[in-house]
mmCIF file with all atom_site columns, C-alpha atoms in Angstrom:
data_model
loop_
_atom_site.group_PDB
_atom_site.id
_atom_site.type_symbol
_atom_site.label_atom_id
_atom_site.label_alt_id
_atom_site.label_comp_id
_atom_site.label_asym_id
_atom_site.label_entity_id
_atom_site.label_seq_id
_atom_site.pdbx_PDB_ins_code
_atom_site.Cartn_x
_atom_site.Cartn_y
_atom_site.Cartn_z
_atom_site.occupancy
_atom_site.B_iso_or_equiv
_atom_site.pdbx_formal_charge
_atom_site.auth_seq_id
_atom_site.auth_comp_id
_atom_site.auth_asym_id
_atom_site.auth_atom_id
_atom_site.pdbx_PDB_model_num
ATOM 1  C CA . MET A 1 1  ? -7.403  41.546 27.442 1.00 0.00 ? 164 MET A CA 1
ATOM 2  C CA . LYS A 1 2  ? -6.150  37.739 25.179 1.00 0.00 ? 165 LYS A CA 1
ATOM 3  C CA . SER A 1 3  ? -9.678  35.596 24.332 1.00 0.00 ? 166 SER A CA 1
ATOM 4  C CA . PHE A 1 4  ? -9.188  31.747 24.522 1.00 0.00 ? 167 PHE A CA 1
ATOM 5  C CA . SER A 1 5  ? -10.229 29.505 22.767 1.00 0.00 ? 168 SER A CA 1
ATOM 6  C CA . THR A 1 6  ? -13.039 26.529 24.361 1.00 0.00 ? 169 THR A CA 1
ATOM 7  C CA . LYS A 1 7  ? -9.752  24.083 23.587 1.00 0.00 ? 170 LYS A CA 1
ATOM 8  C CA . GLU A 1 8  ? -7.081  26.280 25.355 1.00 0.00 ? 171 GLU A CA 1
ATOM 9  C CA . ILE A 1 9  ? -9.976  27.425 28.542 1.00 0.00 ? 172 ILE A CA 1
ATOM 10 C CA . ILE A 1 10 ? -10.144 23.235 29.113 1.00 0.00 ? 173 ILE A CA 1
ATOM 11 C CA . VAL A 1 11 ? -6.889  22.047 28.013 1.00 0.00 ? 174 VAL A CA 1
ATOM 12 C CA . THR A 1 12 ? -5.344  24.690 30.741 1.00 0.00 ? 175 THR A CA 1
ATOM 13 C CA . HIS A 1 13 ? -7.731  23.656 33.692 1.00 0.00 ? 176 HIS A CA 1
ATOM 14 C CA . SER A 1 14 ? -6.793  20.223 33.280 1.00 0.00 ? 177 SER A CA 1
ATOM 15 C CA . ASP A 1 15 ? -3.779  20.570 33.593 1.00 0.00 ? 178 ASP A CA 1
ATOM 16 C CA . ALA A 1 16 ? -4.541  21.494 37.752 1.00 0.00 ? 179 ALA A CA 1
ATOM 17 C CA . ALA A 1 17 ? -6.134  18.146 38.137 1.00 0.00 ? 180 ALA A CA 1
ATOM 18 C CA . SER A 1 18 ? -5.837  14.793 38.105 1.00 0.00 ? 181 SER A CA 1
ATOM 19 C CA . ARG A 1 19 ? -5.179  13.756 35.398 1.00 0.00 ? 182 ARG A CA 1
ATOM 20 C CA . SER A 1 20 ? -7.062  10.018 35.611 1.00 0.00 ? 183 SER A CA 1
ATOM 21 C CA . SER A 1 21 ? -10.303 12.450 36.086 1.00 0.00 ? 184 SER A CA 1
ATOM 22 C CA . ALA A 1 22 ? -9.353  15.273 33.271 1.00 0.00 ? 185 ALA A CA 1
ATOM 23 C CA . VAL A 1 23 ? -11.615 14.955 30.989 1.00 0.00 ? 186 VAL A CA 1
ATOM 24 C CA . PHE A 1 24 ? -10.220 16.057 26.936 1.00 0.00 ? 187 PHE A CA 1
ATOM 25 C CA . TRP A 1 25 ? -12.600 16.880 25.682 1.00 0.00 ? 188 TRP A CA 1
ATOM 26 C CA . HIS A 1 26 ? -11.536 15.840 21.062 1.00 0.00 ? 189 HIS A CA 1
ATOM 27 C CA . PRO A 1 27 ? -14.028 18.696 18.374 1.00 0.00 ? 190 PRO A CA 1
ATOM 28 C CA . ILE A 1 28 ? -14.774 16.486 15.371 1.00 0.00 ? 191 ILE A CA 1
ATOM 29 C CA . SER A 1 29 ? -13.441 18.888 13.092 1.00 0.00 ? 192 SER A CA 1
ATOM 30 C CA . GLU A 1 30 ? -10.317 17.372 14.582 1.00 0.00 ? 193 GLU A CA 1
ATOM 31 C CA . GLY A 1 31 ? -11.295 13.196 14.180 1.00 0.00 ? 194 GLY A CA 1
ATOM 32 C CA . LEU A 1 32 ? -13.270 11.014 15.682 1.00 0.00 ? 195 LEU A CA 1
ATOM 33 C CA . PRO A 1 33 ? -12.541 8.163  17.808 1.00 0.00 ? 196 PRO A CA 1
ATOM 34 C CA . ALA A 1 34 ? -10.053 5.664  16.771 1.00 0.00 ? 197 ALA A CA 1
ATOM 35 C CA . ASP A 1 35 ? -12.268 2.595  15.559 1.00 0.00 ? 198 ASP A CA 1
ATOM 36 C CA . THR A 1 36 ? -11.615 -0.519 17.113 1.00 0.00 ? 199 THR A CA 1
ATOM 37 C CA . GLY A 1 37 ? -14.294 -2.721 15.896 1.00 0.00 ? 200 GLY A CA 1
ATOM 38 C CA . VAL A 1 38 ? -15.574 -2.590 19.122 1.00 0.00 ? 201 VAL A CA 1
ATOM 39 C CA . LYS A 1 39 ? -18.519 -0.316 20.790 1.00 0.00 ? 202 LYS A CA 1
ATOM 40 C CA . GLN A 1 40 ? -16.857 1.684  22.379 1.00 0.00 ? 203 GLN A CA 1
ATOM 41 C CA . ARG A 1 41 ? -19.347 4.585  25.565 1.00 0.00 ? 204 ARG A CA 1
ATOM 42 C CA . LEU A 1 42 ? -17.752 8.286  25.656 1.00 0.00 ? 205 LEU A CA 1
ATOM 43 C CA . LEU A 1 43 ? -19.257 11.694 26.493 1.00 0.00 ? 206 LEU A CA 1
ATOM 44 C CA . VAL A 1 44 ? -20.231 13.573 23.394 1.00 0.00 ? 207 VAL A CA 1
ATOM 45 C CA . THR A 1 45 ? -20.862 17.682 23.659 1.00 0.00 ? 208 THR A CA 1
ATOM 46 C CA . VAL A 1 46 ? -24.073 17.883 21.030 1.00 0.00 ? 209 VAL A CA 1
ATOM 47 C CA . ARG A 1 47 ? -26.118 21.176 19.778 1.00 0.00 ? 210 ARG A CA 1
ATOM 48 C CA . GLU A 1 48 ? -29.953 20.693 21.060 1.00 0.00 ? 211 GLU A CA 1
ATOM 49 C CA . PRO A 1 49 ? -32.285 22.094 18.602 1.00 0.00 ? 212 PRO A CA 1
ATOM 50 C CA . ASP A 1 50 ? -32.931 25.207 20.743 1.00 0.00 ? 213 ASP A CA 1
ATOM 51 C CA . GLY A 1 51 ? -29.478 25.696 20.067 1.00 0.00 ? 214 GLY A CA 1
ATOM 52 C CA . THR A 1 52 ? -28.665 24.619 23.131 1.00 0.00 ? 215 THR A CA 1
ATOM 53 C CA . LEU A 1 53 ? -24.682 22.814 23.855 1.00 0.00 ? 216 LEU A CA 1
ATOM 54 C CA . LYS A 1 54 ? -25.326 19.560 26.115 1.00 0.00 ? 217 LYS A CA 1
ATOM 55 C CA . VAL A 1 55 ? -22.935 16.805 27.190 1.00 0.00 ? 218 VAL A CA 1
ATOM 56 C CA . ARG A 1 56 ? -24.491 12.898 26.576 1.00 0.00 ? 219 ARG A CA 1
ATOM 57 C CA . GLY A 1 57 ? -23.135 9.410  26.183 1.00 0.00 ? 220 GLY A CA 1
ATOM 58 C CA . ALA A 1 58 ? -23.257 8.231  23.079 1.00 0.00 ? 221 ALA A CA 1
ATOM 59 C CA . ALA A 1 59 ? -21.987 4.751  21.777 1.00 0.00 ? 222 ALA A CA 1
ATOM 60 C CA . PHE A 1 60 ? -18.715 4.571  19.039 1.00 0.00 ? 223 PHE A CA 1
ATOM 61 C CA . LEU A 1 61 ? -18.340 1.951  16.999 1.00 0.00 ? 224 LEU A CA 1
ATOM 62 C CA . ASN A 1 62 ? -17.552 1.695  12.360 1.00 0.00 ? 225 ASN A CA 1
ATOM 63 C CA . ARG A 1 63 ? -16.982 5.701  13.298 1.00 0.00 ? 226 ARG A CA 1
ATOM 64 C CA . THR A 1 64 ? -20.753 6.222  13.544 1.00 0.00 ? 227 THR A CA 1
ATOM 65 C CA . PHE A 1 65 ? -21.808 7.690  17.111 1.00 0.00 ? 228 PHE A CA 1
ATOM 66 C CA . THR A 1 66 ? -25.531 6.503  18.118 1.00 0.00 ? 229 THR A CA 1
ATOM 67 C CA . LEU A 1 67 ? -26.886 8.260  21.097 1.00 0.00 ? 230 LEU A CA 1
ATOM 68 C CA . LYS A 1 68 ? -30.245 7.289  23.167 1.00 0.00 ? 231 LYS A CA 1
ATOM 69 C CA . ASN A 1 69 ? -33.065 6.117  20.924 1.00 0.00 ? 232 ASN A CA 1
ATOM 70 C CA . ASP A 1 70 ? -30.474 5.211  18.801 1.00 0.00 ? 233 ASP A CA 1
ATOM 71 C CA . VAL A 1 71 ? -30.453 8.801  17.252 1.00 0.00 ? 234 VAL A CA 1
ATOM 72 C CA . THR A 1 72 ? -27.072 9.694  14.864 1.00 0.00 ? 235 THR A CA 1
ATOM 73 C CA . ASP A 1 73 ? -27.914 12.607 12.941 1.00 0.00 ? 236 ASP A CA 1
ATOM 74 C CA . ALA A 1 74 ? -27.663 14.718 16.471 1.00 0.00 ? 237 ALA A CA 1
ATOM 75 C CA . ASP A 1 75 ? -25.639 17.553 15.563 1.00 0.00 ? 238 ASP A CA 1
ATOM 76 C CA . ILE A 1 76 ? -21.912 16.067 17.812 1.00 0.00 ? 239 ILE A CA 1
ATOM 77 C CA . LEU A 1 77 ? -19.475 19.108 18.036 1.00 0.00 ? 240 LEU A CA 1
ATOM 78 C CA . ALA A 1 78 ? -16.992 16.948 19.880 1.00 0.00 ? 241 ALA A CA 1
ATOM 79 C CA . TRP A 1 79 ? -16.258 13.612 22.040 1.00 0.00 ? 242 TRP A CA 1
ATOM 80 C CA . ALA A 1 80 ? -14.457 12.422 25.044 1.00 0.00 ? 243 ALA A CA 1
ATOM 81 C CA . GLU A 1 81 ? -13.195 9.614  26.829 1.00 0.00 ? 244 GLU A CA 1
ATOM 82 C CA . PHE A 1 82 ? -15.087 8.872  30.355 1.00 0.00 ? 245 PHE A CA 1
ATOM 83 C CA . PRO A 1 83 ? -13.189 9.916  33.301 1.00 0.00 ? 246 PRO A CA 1
ATOM 84 C CA . ALA A 1 84 ? -11.563 7.897  35.899 1.00 0.00 ? 247 ALA A CA 1
ATOM 85 C CA . PRO A 1 85 ? -15.036 7.358  38.315 1.00 0.00 ? 248 PRO A CA 1
ATOM 86 C CA . TYR A 1 86 ? -13.804 9.560  41.657 1.00 0.00 ? 249 TYR A CA 1
ATOM 87 C CA . GLY A 1 87 ? -11.872 7.486  44.760 1.00 0.00 ? 250 GLY A CA 1
ATOM 88 C CA . ALA A 1 88 ? -10.999 5.262  41.812 1.00 0.00 ? 251 ALA A CA 1
ATOM 89 C CA . ASP A 1 89 ? -7.043  7.111  42.142 1.00 0.00 ? 252 ASP A CA 1
ATOM 90 C CA . ARG A 1 90 ? -6.780  6.946  45.817 1.00 0.00 ? 253 ARG A CA 1
ATOM 91 C CA . GLU A 1 91 ? -5.677  4.252  48.082 1.00 0.00 ? 254 GLU A CA 1
ATOM 92 C CA . PRO A 1 92 ? -8.196  2.859  50.447 1.00 0.00 ? 255 PRO A CA 1
#
């Protein structure tokens, strides 16, 4: 049986979903978001001290992620832009 990487699974699943609501994860090892000079709100996957993985909101500015309570030393594994809100791509 072929095994797939997490990235392959996410991309395959996302291709089947609406592109406007899909979340595309970018591993930190492949690079940081473009630094626009304006604070950006992003999603990040963080490894907690107990080893669990969680998705959290973060700010990104000056090549630095800042999580709630100004935590900047979190073990961030990947980042993604926020998806469009549900229904935002549909006609009323």
